[in-house]
Structure formats: structure tokens, C-alpha cells
mmCIF file with all atom_site columns, C-alpha atoms in Angstrom:
data_model
loop_
_atom_site.group_PDB
_atom_site.id
_atom_site.type_symbol
_atom_site.label_atom_id
_atom_site.label_alt_id
_atom_site.label_comp_id
_atom_site.label_asym_id
_atom_site.label_entity_id
_atom_site.label_seq_id
_atom_site.pdbx_PDB_ins_code
_atom_site.Cartn_x
_atom_site.Cartn_y
_atom_site.Cartn_z
_atom_site.occupancy
_atom_site.B_iso_or_equiv
_atom_site.pdbx_formal_charge
_atom_site.auth_seq_id
_atom_site.auth_comp_id
_atom_site.auth_asym_id
_atom_site.auth_atom_id
_atom_site.pdbx_PDB_model_num
ATOM 1   C CA . ASN A 1 1   ? 4.085   -36.990 -16.716 1.00 78.00 ? 1   ASN A CA 1
ATOM 2   C CA . ALA A 1 2   ? 3.262   -36.086 -13.120 1.00 80.00 ? 2   ALA A CA 1
ATOM 3   C CA . ARG A 1 3   ? 6.902   -35.129 -12.502 1.00 77.00 ? 3   ARG A CA 1
ATOM 4   C CA . ILE A 1 4   ? 6.923   -32.911 -15.620 1.00 81.00 ? 4   ILE A CA 1
ATOM 5   C CA . LEU A 1 5   ? 3.739   -31.161 -14.471 1.00 80.00 ? 5   LEU A CA 1
ATOM 6   C CA . GLU A 1 6   ? 5.258   -30.624 -11.032 1.00 79.00 ? 6   GLU A CA 1
ATOM 7   C CA . LEU A 1 7   ? 8.412   -29.105 -12.548 1.00 79.00 ? 7   LEU A CA 1
ATOM 8   C CA . GLU A 1 8   ? 6.380   -26.872 -14.882 1.00 81.00 ? 8   GLU A CA 1
ATOM 9   C CA . GLN A 1 9   ? 4.382   -25.564 -11.927 1.00 83.00 ? 9   GLN A CA 1
ATOM 10  C CA . SER A 1 10  ? 7.600   -24.914 -10.000 1.00 79.00 ? 10  SER A CA 1
ATOM 11  C CA . VAL A 1 11  ? 9.047   -22.963 -12.938 1.00 82.00 ? 11  VAL A CA 1
ATOM 12  C CA . THR A 1 12  ? 5.853   -20.894 -13.235 1.00 80.00 ? 12  THR A CA 1
ATOM 13  C CA . GLU A 1 13  ? 5.859   -20.124 -9.499  1.00 79.00 ? 13  GLU A CA 1
ATOM 14  C CA . LEU A 1 14  ? 9.542   -19.145 -9.524  1.00 79.00 ? 14  LEU A CA 1
ATOM 15  C CA . ALA A 1 15  ? 9.029   -16.928 -12.572 1.00 77.00 ? 15  ALA A CA 1
ATOM 16  C CA . GLN A 1 16  ? 6.182   -15.087 -10.789 1.00 78.00 ? 16  GLN A CA 1
ATOM 17  C CA . GLN A 1 17  ? 8.274   -14.577 -7.651  1.00 74.00 ? 17  GLN A CA 1
ATOM 18  C CA . ASN A 1 18  ? 11.240  -13.432 -9.731  1.00 76.00 ? 18  ASN A CA 1
ATOM 19  C CA . GLN A 1 19  ? 9.086   -10.872 -11.593 1.00 74.00 ? 19  GLN A CA 1
ATOM 20  C CA . GLN A 1 20  ? 7.708   -9.431  -8.347  1.00 73.00 ? 20  GLN A CA 1
ATOM 21  C CA . LEU A 1 21  ? 11.163  -9.198  -6.747  1.00 72.00 ? 21  LEU A CA 1
ATOM 22  C CA . LYS A 1 22  ? 12.629  -7.528  -9.852  1.00 71.00 ? 22  LYS A CA 1
ATOM 23  C CA . GLN A 1 23  ? 9.913   -4.856  -9.776  1.00 71.00 ? 23  GLN A CA 1
ATOM 24  C CA . LEU A 1 24  ? 10.507  -4.209  -6.063  1.00 69.00 ? 24  LEU A CA 1
ATOM 25  C CA . LEU A 1 25  ? 14.269  -4.043  -6.568  1.00 71.00 ? 25  LEU A CA 1
ATOM 26  C CA . ASP A 1 26  ? 13.840  -1.547  -9.416  1.00 67.00 ? 26  ASP A CA 1
ATOM 27  C CA . TYR A 1 27  ? 11.632  0.594   -7.154  1.00 65.00 ? 27  TYR A CA 1
ATOM 28  C CA . ALA A 1 28  ? 14.015  0.354   -4.175  1.00 65.00 ? 28  ALA A CA 1
ATOM 29  C CA . GLN A 1 29  ? 16.969  1.495   -6.298  1.00 63.00 ? 29  GLN A CA 1
ATOM 30  C CA . THR A 1 30  ? 15.156  4.714   -7.261  1.00 64.00 ? 30  THR A CA 1
ATOM 31  C CA . GLN A 1 31  ? 14.654  5.781   -3.626  1.00 64.00 ? 31  GLN A CA 1
ATOM 32  C CA . PRO A 1 32  ? 16.938  8.432   -2.099  1.00 59.00 ? 32  PRO A CA 1
ATOM 33  C CA . GLU A 1 33  ? 17.097  6.682   1.284   1.00 69.00 ? 33  GLU A CA 1
ATOM 34  C CA . LYS A 1 34  ? 18.036  3.104   2.025   1.00 81.00 ? 34  LYS A CA 1
ATOM 35  C CA . THR A 1 35  ? 15.011  0.807   1.898   1.00 84.00 ? 35  THR A CA 1
ATOM 36  C CA . ILE A 1 36  ? 14.427  -2.665  3.333   1.00 87.00 ? 36  ILE A CA 1
ATOM 37  C CA . ALA A 1 37  ? 12.864  -5.431  1.224   1.00 87.00 ? 37  ALA A CA 1
ATOM 38  C CA . ALA A 1 38  ? 10.683  -7.700  3.348   1.00 90.00 ? 38  ALA A CA 1
ATOM 39  C CA . PRO A 1 39  ? 8.558   -10.792 2.755   1.00 89.00 ? 39  PRO A CA 1
ATOM 40  C CA . ILE A 1 40  ? 4.975   -10.936 3.973   1.00 90.00 ? 40  ILE A CA 1
ATOM 41  C CA . ILE A 1 41  ? 5.130   -13.916 6.318   1.00 92.00 ? 41  ILE A CA 1
ATOM 42  C CA . ALA A 1 42  ? 1.643   -13.896 7.852   1.00 90.00 ? 42  ALA A CA 1
ATOM 43  C CA . ARG A 1 43  ? -1.838  -12.553 7.383   1.00 87.00 ? 43  ARG A CA 1
ATOM 44  C CA . SER A 1 44  ? -5.103  -13.591 8.940   1.00 81.00 ? 44  SER A CA 1
ATOM 45  C CA . ARG A 1 45  ? -7.748  -15.086 6.677   1.00 79.00 ? 45  ARG A CA 1
ATOM 46  C CA . ASP A 1 46  ? -10.537 -13.167 8.436   1.00 78.00 ? 46  ASP A CA 1
ATOM 47  C CA . ARG A 1 47  ? -8.515  -9.910  8.489   1.00 79.00 ? 47  ARG A CA 1
ATOM 48  C CA . TRP A 1 48  ? -6.933  -10.227 5.023   1.00 81.00 ? 48  TRP A CA 1
ATOM 49  C CA . TRP A 1 49  ? -7.357  -6.542  4.152   1.00 79.00 ? 49  TRP A CA 1
ATOM 50  C CA . ASN A 1 50  ? -6.430  -5.204  7.606   1.00 86.00 ? 50  ASN A CA 1
ATOM 51  C CA . ARG A 1 51  ? -2.926  -6.213  8.652   1.00 91.00 ? 51  ARG A CA 1
ATOM 52  C CA . VAL A 1 52  ? 0.083   -8.243  7.565   1.00 93.00 ? 52  VAL A CA 1
ATOM 53  C CA . THR A 1 53  ? 3.231   -9.400  9.336   1.00 93.00 ? 53  THR A CA 1
ATOM 54  C CA . LEU A 1 54  ? 6.599   -8.881  7.681   1.00 95.00 ? 54  LEU A CA 1
ATOM 55  C CA . GLY A 1 55  ? 9.714   -11.010 8.084   1.00 93.00 ? 55  GLY A CA 1
ATOM 56  C CA . LYS A 1 56  ? 11.928  -8.057  9.065   1.00 94.00 ? 56  LYS A CA 1
ATOM 57  C CA . GLY A 1 57  ? 12.167  -6.299  12.411  1.00 95.00 ? 57  GLY A CA 1
ATOM 58  C CA . SER A 1 58  ? 14.229  -4.003  14.601  1.00 95.00 ? 58  SER A CA 1
ATOM 59  C CA . GLN A 1 59  ? 17.402  -6.040  14.040  1.00 95.00 ? 59  GLN A CA 1
ATOM 60  C CA . ASP A 1 60  ? 17.031  -5.175  10.334  1.00 94.00 ? 60  ASP A CA 1
ATOM 61  C CA . GLY A 1 61  ? 16.582  -1.455  11.056  1.00 92.00 ? 61  GLY A CA 1
ATOM 62  C CA . VAL A 1 62  ? 12.760  -1.361  10.954  1.00 94.00 ? 62  VAL A CA 1
ATOM 63  C CA . GLU A 1 63  ? 11.033  1.177   13.224  1.00 94.00 ? 63  GLU A CA 1
ATOM 64  C CA . THR A 1 64  ? 7.430   1.977   14.078  1.00 94.00 ? 64  THR A CA 1
ATOM 65  C CA . GLY A 1 65  ? 6.016   4.564   11.666  1.00 93.00 ? 65  GLY A CA 1
ATOM 66  C CA . TYR A 1 66  ? 8.054   3.497   8.658   1.00 95.00 ? 66  TYR A CA 1
ATOM 67  C CA . VAL A 1 67  ? 6.145   3.427   5.378   1.00 94.00 ? 67  VAL A CA 1
ATOM 68  C CA . VAL A 1 68  ? 5.456   0.214   3.443   1.00 94.00 ? 68  VAL A CA 1
ATOM 69  C CA . VAL A 1 69  ? 5.101   0.219   -0.344  1.00 92.00 ? 69  VAL A CA 1
ATOM 70  C CA . GLY A 1 70  ? 4.580   -2.524  -2.875  1.00 87.00 ? 70  GLY A CA 1
ATOM 71  C CA . ILE A 1 71  ? 4.371   -2.855  -6.594  1.00 83.00 ? 71  ILE A CA 1
ATOM 72  C CA . GLY A 1 72  ? 2.002   -0.077  -7.643  1.00 85.00 ? 72  GLY A CA 1
ATOM 73  C CA . GLY A 1 73  ? 2.042   2.147   -4.587  1.00 89.00 ? 73  GLY A CA 1
ATOM 74  C CA . LEU A 1 74  ? 1.418   2.605   -0.877  1.00 93.00 ? 74  LEU A CA 1
ATOM 75  C CA . VAL A 1 75  ? 0.557   -0.494  1.168   1.00 93.00 ? 75  VAL A CA 1
ATOM 76  C CA . GLY A 1 76  ? 0.536   0.834   4.745   1.00 94.00 ? 76  GLY A CA 1
ATOM 77  C CA . ARG A 1 77  ? 2.712   1.725   7.722   1.00 95.00 ? 77  ARG A CA 1
ATOM 78  C CA . ILE A 1 78  ? 4.563   -0.150  10.442  1.00 96.00 ? 78  ILE A CA 1
ATOM 79  C CA . THR A 1 79  ? 2.603   -0.154  13.710  1.00 94.00 ? 79  THR A CA 1
ATOM 80  C CA . HIS A 1 80  ? 4.534   -2.676  15.827  1.00 95.00 ? 80  HIS A CA 1
ATOM 81  C CA . VAL A 1 81  ? 8.086   -4.029  15.688  1.00 96.00 ? 81  VAL A CA 1
ATOM 82  C CA . THR A 1 82  ? 9.804   -7.023  17.289  1.00 96.00 ? 82  THR A CA 1
ATOM 83  C CA . PRO A 1 83  ? 13.444  -8.004  16.727  1.00 96.00 ? 83  PRO A CA 1
ATOM 84  C CA . HIS A 1 84  ? 12.562  -10.209 13.727  1.00 95.00 ? 84  HIS A CA 1
ATOM 85  C CA . THR A 1 85  ? 9.078   -9.165  12.558  1.00 96.00 ? 85  THR A CA 1
ATOM 86  C CA . SER A 1 86  ? 6.912   -6.101  12.088  1.00 96.00 ? 86  SER A CA 1
ATOM 87  C CA . LYS A 1 87  ? 3.184   -5.541  11.746  1.00 95.00 ? 87  LYS A CA 1
ATOM 88  C CA . VAL A 1 88  ? 1.680   -3.336  9.046   1.00 95.00 ? 88  VAL A CA 1
ATOM 89  C CA . LEU A 1 89  ? -1.646  -1.514  9.178   1.00 94.00 ? 89  LEU A CA 1
ATOM 90  C CA . LEU A 1 90  ? -2.810  -1.688  5.557   1.00 94.00 ? 90  LEU A CA 1
ATOM 91  C CA . VAL A 1 91  ? -4.348  1.323   3.795   1.00 93.00 ? 91  VAL A CA 1
ATOM 92  C CA . SER A 1 92  ? -7.310  -0.939  3.024   1.00 92.00 ? 92  SER A CA 1
ATOM 93  C CA . ASP A 1 93  ? -8.139  -1.364  6.755   1.00 92.00 ? 93  ASP A CA 1
ATOM 94  C CA . SER A 1 94  ? -11.347 0.418   7.749   1.00 90.00 ? 94  SER A CA 1
ATOM 95  C CA . THR A 1 95  ? -9.507  2.252   10.556  1.00 91.00 ? 95  THR A CA 1
ATOM 96  C CA . SER A 1 96  ? -6.833  3.550   8.178   1.00 90.00 ? 96  SER A CA 1
ATOM 97  C CA . ARG A 1 97  ? -6.832  7.183   7.016   1.00 92.00 ? 97  ARG A CA 1
ATOM 98  C CA . VAL A 1 98  ? -4.293  8.585   4.570   1.00 92.00 ? 98  VAL A CA 1
ATOM 99  C CA . GLY A 1 99  ? -3.988  12.253  3.551   1.00 92.00 ? 99  GLY A CA 1
ATOM 100 C CA . ALA A 1 100 ? -4.483  12.307  -0.217  1.00 92.00 ? 100 ALA A CA 1
ATOM 101 C CA . ILE A 1 101 ? -4.556  14.617  -3.185  1.00 89.00 ? 101 ILE A CA 1
ATOM 102 C CA . LEU A 1 102 ? -6.126  14.340  -6.621  1.00 87.00 ? 102 LEU A CA 1
ATOM 103 C CA . SER A 1 103 ? -3.031  14.668  -8.822  1.00 83.00 ? 103 SER A CA 1
ATOM 104 C CA . ARG A 1 104 ? -4.674  16.459  -11.765 1.00 81.00 ? 104 ARG A CA 1
ATOM 105 C CA . SER A 1 105 ? -6.760  19.100  -9.976  1.00 81.00 ? 105 SER A CA 1
ATOM 106 C CA . ARG A 1 106 ? -4.798  19.281  -6.677  1.00 85.00 ? 106 ARG A CA 1
ATOM 107 C CA . GLN A 1 107 ? -7.950  18.839  -4.545  1.00 85.00 ? 107 GLN A CA 1
ATOM 108 C CA . PHE A 1 108 ? -7.177  17.653  -1.002  1.00 89.00 ? 108 PHE A CA 1
ATOM 109 C CA . GLY A 1 109 ? -8.836  15.024  1.148   1.00 91.00 ? 109 GLY A CA 1
ATOM 110 C CA . TYR A 1 110 ? -8.153  11.630  2.662   1.00 93.00 ? 110 TYR A CA 1
ATOM 111 C CA . ILE A 1 111 ? -8.776  8.013   1.806   1.00 92.00 ? 111 ILE A CA 1
ATOM 112 C CA . LYS A 1 112 ? -10.484 5.617   4.184   1.00 93.00 ? 112 LYS A CA 1
ATOM 113 C CA . GLY A 1 113 ? -10.148 1.842   3.847   1.00 92.00 ? 113 GLY A CA 1
ATOM 114 C CA . GLN A 1 114 ? -13.155 -0.394  3.273   1.00 89.00 ? 114 GLN A CA 1
ATOM 115 C CA . GLY A 1 115 ? -11.618 -3.840  3.749   1.00 86.00 ? 115 GLY A CA 1
ATOM 116 C CA . SER A 1 116 ? -11.109 -4.398  0.006   1.00 89.00 ? 116 SER A CA 1
ATOM 117 C CA . SER A 1 117 ? -9.096  -3.138  -2.975  1.00 89.00 ? 117 SER A CA 1
ATOM 118 C CA . THR A 1 118 ? -11.469 -0.162  -3.121  1.00 90.00 ? 118 THR A CA 1
ATOM 119 C CA . VAL A 1 119 ? -11.214 2.747   -0.675  1.00 91.00 ? 119 VAL A CA 1
ATOM 120 C CA . THR A 1 120 ? -13.298 5.887   -0.269  1.00 90.00 ? 120 THR A CA 1
ATOM 121 C CA . MET A 1 121 ? -11.806 9.310   -0.951  1.00 90.00 ? 121 MET A CA 1
ATOM 122 C CA . HIS A 1 122 ? -13.333 12.096  1.123   1.00 88.00 ? 122 HIS A CA 1
ATOM 123 C CA . PHE A 1 123 ? -12.620 15.639  -0.078  1.00 84.00 ? 123 PHE A CA 1
ATOM 124 C CA . PHE A 1 124 ? -12.383 18.606  2.280   1.00 83.00 ? 124 PHE A CA 1
ATOM 125 C CA . GLU A 1 125 ? -14.285 20.819  -0.190  1.00 81.00 ? 125 GLU A CA 1
ATOM 126 C CA . GLN A 1 126 ? -16.952 20.045  -2.779  1.00 76.00 ? 126 GLN A CA 1
ATOM 127 C CA . ALA A 1 127 ? -15.064 18.109  -5.471  1.00 73.00 ? 127 ALA A CA 1
ATOM 128 C CA . THR A 1 128 ? -15.668 19.093  -9.085  1.00 74.00 ? 128 THR A CA 1
ATOM 129 C CA . GLY A 1 129 ? -14.480 17.986  -12.498 1.00 77.00 ? 129 GLY A CA 1
ATOM 130 C CA . ILE A 1 130 ? -13.317 14.583  -11.316 1.00 81.00 ? 130 ILE A CA 1
ATOM 131 C CA . LYS A 1 131 ? -13.296 11.719  -13.810 1.00 83.00 ? 131 LYS A CA 1
ATOM 132 C CA . PRO A 1 132 ? -12.851 7.968   -13.466 1.00 86.00 ? 132 PRO A CA 1
ATOM 133 C CA . GLY A 1 133 ? -9.156  7.203   -13.955 1.00 88.00 ? 133 GLY A CA 1
ATOM 134 C CA . ASP A 1 134 ? -7.917  10.369  -12.210 1.00 88.00 ? 134 ASP A CA 1
ATOM 135 C CA . GLU A 1 135 ? -4.887  9.509   -10.082 1.00 91.00 ? 135 GLU A CA 1
ATOM 136 C CA . ILE A 1 136 ? -4.686  9.873   -6.305  1.00 92.00 ? 136 ILE A CA 1
ATOM 137 C CA . ALA A 1 137 ? -1.410  10.215  -4.355  1.00 92.00 ? 137 ALA A CA 1
ATOM 138 C CA . THR A 1 138 ? -0.386  10.890  -0.771  1.00 92.00 ? 138 THR A CA 1
ATOM 139 C CA . SER A 1 139 ? -0.713  14.552  0.166   1.00 90.00 ? 139 SER A CA 1
ATOM 140 C CA . ASN A 1 140 ? 2.075   16.900  1.194   1.00 85.00 ? 140 ASN A CA 1
ATOM 141 C CA . LEU A 1 141 ? -0.177  17.774  4.155   1.00 83.00 ? 141 LEU A CA 1
ATOM 142 C CA . SER A 1 142 ? -0.061  14.192  5.492   1.00 84.00 ? 142 SER A CA 1
ATOM 143 C CA . LYS A 1 143 ? 1.763   13.791  8.775   1.00 85.00 ? 143 LYS A CA 1
ATOM 144 C CA . LEU A 1 144 ? 2.126   10.000  8.599   1.00 89.00 ? 144 LEU A CA 1
ATOM 145 C CA . PHE A 1 145 ? 3.251   9.482   4.975   1.00 90.00 ? 145 PHE A CA 1
ATOM 146 C CA . PRO A 1 146 ? 5.655   11.196  2.594   1.00 89.00 ? 146 PRO A CA 1
ATOM 147 C CA . PRO A 1 147 ? 4.019   13.134  -0.273  1.00 89.00 ? 147 PRO A CA 1
ATOM 148 C CA . GLY A 1 148 ? 3.580   11.798  -3.792  1.00 88.00 ? 148 GLY A CA 1
ATOM 149 C CA . LEU A 1 149 ? 3.254   8.068   -3.167  1.00 90.00 ? 149 LEU A CA 1
ATOM 150 C CA . PRO A 1 150 ? 0.736   6.512   -5.589  1.00 91.00 ? 150 PRO A CA 1
ATOM 151 C CA . LEU A 1 151 ? -2.505  5.422   -3.913  1.00 93.00 ? 151 LEU A CA 1
ATOM 152 C CA . GLY A 1 152 ? -4.855  4.575   -6.760  1.00 92.00 ? 152 GLY A CA 1
ATOM 153 C CA . LYS A 1 153 ? -7.244  5.816   -9.399  1.00 92.00 ? 153 LYS A CA 1
ATOM 154 C CA . VAL A 1 154 ? -10.779 7.140   -9.193  1.00 89.00 ? 154 VAL A CA 1
ATOM 155 C CA . LYS A 1 155 ? -13.105 4.228   -9.866  1.00 87.00 ? 155 LYS A CA 1
ATOM 156 C CA . SER A 1 156 ? -16.407 6.044   -9.852  1.00 78.00 ? 156 SER A CA 1
ATOM 157 C CA . THR A 1 157 ? -17.911 9.334   -8.750  1.00 71.00 ? 157 THR A CA 1
ATOM 158 C CA . ASN A 1 158 ? -21.150 9.724   -6.846  1.00 66.00 ? 158 ASN A CA 1
ATOM 159 C CA . GLU A 1 159 ? -23.325 12.578  -8.089  1.00 57.00 ? 159 GLU A CA 1
ATOM 160 C CA . ASN A 1 160 ? -25.214 12.684  -4.775  1.00 56.00 ? 160 ASN A CA 1
ATOM 161 C CA . LYS A 1 161 ? -22.040 12.912  -2.683  1.00 62.00 ? 161 LYS A CA 1
ATOM 162 C CA . GLY A 1 162 ? -19.804 15.446  -4.393  1.00 63.00 ? 162 GLY A CA 1
ATOM 163 C CA . ASN A 1 163 ? -17.184 15.255  -1.666  1.00 80.00 ? 163 ASN A CA 1
ATOM 164 C CA . GLU A 1 164 ? -16.817 11.445  -1.705  1.00 83.00 ? 164 GLU A CA 1
ATOM 165 C CA . MET A 1 165 ? -15.816 8.867   -4.330  1.00 88.00 ? 165 MET A CA 1
ATOM 166 C CA . GLU A 1 166 ? -14.571 5.330   -4.826  1.00 89.00 ? 166 GLU A CA 1
ATOM 167 C CA . VAL A 1 167 ? -10.848 4.777   -5.510  1.00 90.00 ? 167 VAL A CA 1
ATOM 168 C CA . GLU A 1 168 ? -9.245  1.526   -6.716  1.00 93.00 ? 168 GLU A CA 1
ATOM 169 C CA . LEU A 1 169 ? -5.914  1.017   -4.924  1.00 93.00 ? 169 LEU A CA 1
ATOM 170 C CA . SER A 1 170 ? -2.923  0.757   -7.257  1.00 91.00 ? 170 SER A CA 1
ATOM 171 C CA . ALA A 1 171 ? -0.991  -1.723  -5.081  1.00 89.00 ? 171 ALA A CA 1
ATOM 172 C CA . PRO A 1 172 ? -2.470  -5.250  -5.329  1.00 89.00 ? 172 PRO A CA 1
ATOM 173 C CA . ILE A 1 173 ? -2.584  -5.654  -1.542  1.00 88.00 ? 173 ILE A CA 1
ATOM 174 C CA . ASP A 1 174 ? -4.482  -8.939  -1.647  1.00 87.00 ? 174 ASP A CA 1
ATOM 175 C CA . VAL A 1 175 ? -1.738  -10.818 -3.561  1.00 86.00 ? 175 VAL A CA 1
ATOM 176 C CA . LEU A 1 176 ? 1.504   -9.147  -2.455  1.00 85.00 ? 176 LEU A CA 1
ATOM 177 C CA . GLU A 1 177 ? 4.255   -11.445 -1.214  1.00 86.00 ? 177 GLU A CA 1
ATOM 178 C CA . TRP A 1 178 ? 7.077   -8.882  -0.851  1.00 86.00 ? 178 TRP A CA 1
ATOM 179 C CA . VAL A 1 179 ? 7.140   -5.199  0.070   1.00 91.00 ? 179 VAL A CA 1
ATOM 180 C CA . VAL A 1 180 ? 9.659   -2.403  0.549   1.00 90.00 ? 180 VAL A CA 1
ATOM 181 C CA . ILE A 1 181 ? 9.955   -0.608  3.889   1.00 92.00 ? 181 ILE A CA 1
ATOM 182 C CA . GLN A 1 182 ? 10.942  3.063   3.654   1.00 90.00 ? 182 GLN A CA 1
ATOM 183 C CA . PRO A 1 183 ? 12.297  5.027   6.623   1.00 90.00 ? 183 PRO A CA 1
ATOM 184 C CA . PHE A 1 184 ? 9.954   7.887   7.512   1.00 87.00 ? 184 PHE A CA 1
ATOM 185 C CA . LYS A 1 185 ? 9.701   10.065  10.596  1.00 81.00 ? 185 LYS A CA 1
ATOM 186 C CA . SER A 1 186 ? 6.186   11.251  11.404  1.00 75.00 ? 186 SER A CA 1
ATOM 187 C CA . LYS A 1 187 ? 5.602   14.999  11.539  1.00 64.00 ? 187 LYS A CA 1
ATOM 188 C CA . PHE A 1 188 ? 3.963   14.473  14.954  1.00 59.00 ? 188 PHE A CA 1
ATOM 189 C CA . ASN A 1 189 ? 7.370   14.152  16.626  1.00 49.00 ? 189 ASN A CA 1
#
């Protein structure tokens, strides 16, 4: 019986991994440029929402500034590369800022990480008519990310702070095992 339980758990684990890899492969095939699938090989327990290390590096074609996406949307960007690994600053990190746009009303702002699956969206102007569930994507004004990548959905609005609201990230950053690295050249160059 113990052996059967062990095999059942192995099948369940393999099915989960297979599902995640299929979704990433489907996403990668829709991209105009060549992408690089990479496993998350390390993350610190006390900095879970800040950074991850990927099992691909410069020998695989990874460069600093490339964009990292996962199932559901944007995960972060490459900040450091070695021959066999790369480090990613996650969008959930409190030092992370991403130019964003409210898809429905086209109001601009940026998201700031909070060390969790929820980030704060700050609008440049007084935001109006925003409803929970409204979708947020990367802005065409962003210099570090390509436009139109899904970021999340409005979780709640704050009546007292009309230019700020909570957004639930669409990529499940806390449980990702694989990501896709997309080539991207910053507009700062």
C-alpha cells in the first residue's frame, strides 16, 4: 500500500508539472521572437516575493534586461546573468516599479510591489470609474517592459485615495516552477 501511495503521488506531481509546461509552451509558441523556457532553481525563504534564480544564463542566450513571464502574465526582469544562471527581480518586490495601464479606461500609472501577490497601482491622474476586476497591463510608455503584458486585476479601490488601488497579480509568482524569458531591449539604451 505504501508503494501504491508513493506512485500515486508521483503521478500527481508529474501531471502538475506537465500541465504547467504545456501552458508555458503554448504561450512561447505565440511569441514573435524566440523565447527561452527556464526552471526556477532557487529562491530565498525570507525573500520569496523579491527574487528568483533561473537555471538558464548567458550560454543559453539570456541577457540583463530580458523580460520574464509565467502562466498568467509578467513575473519580472533579468537583473544579473552568469554563464548558467540568471537572477530575476520580481514585480512583487517592493523596489519594483512597472509602467501600467488600466486596459478598459486607458488610464496610466505604475504598479509597485508589496512583497505579496497583491501590488499597488498608482495613477498619474485622479482615477475614476474603476471597478474591481478591471484588467491591468504593461504600458506602452514603459521603458523596461514591452506593452500589453498582463499584470493583474483590480482587487479593490480606495475611496480616500483616488489615485491608488490594490491589484491582484495574474501570474502566481509564489508557486511558479518554470518561466519564459523574452528578449527585450530597454528604451534607455
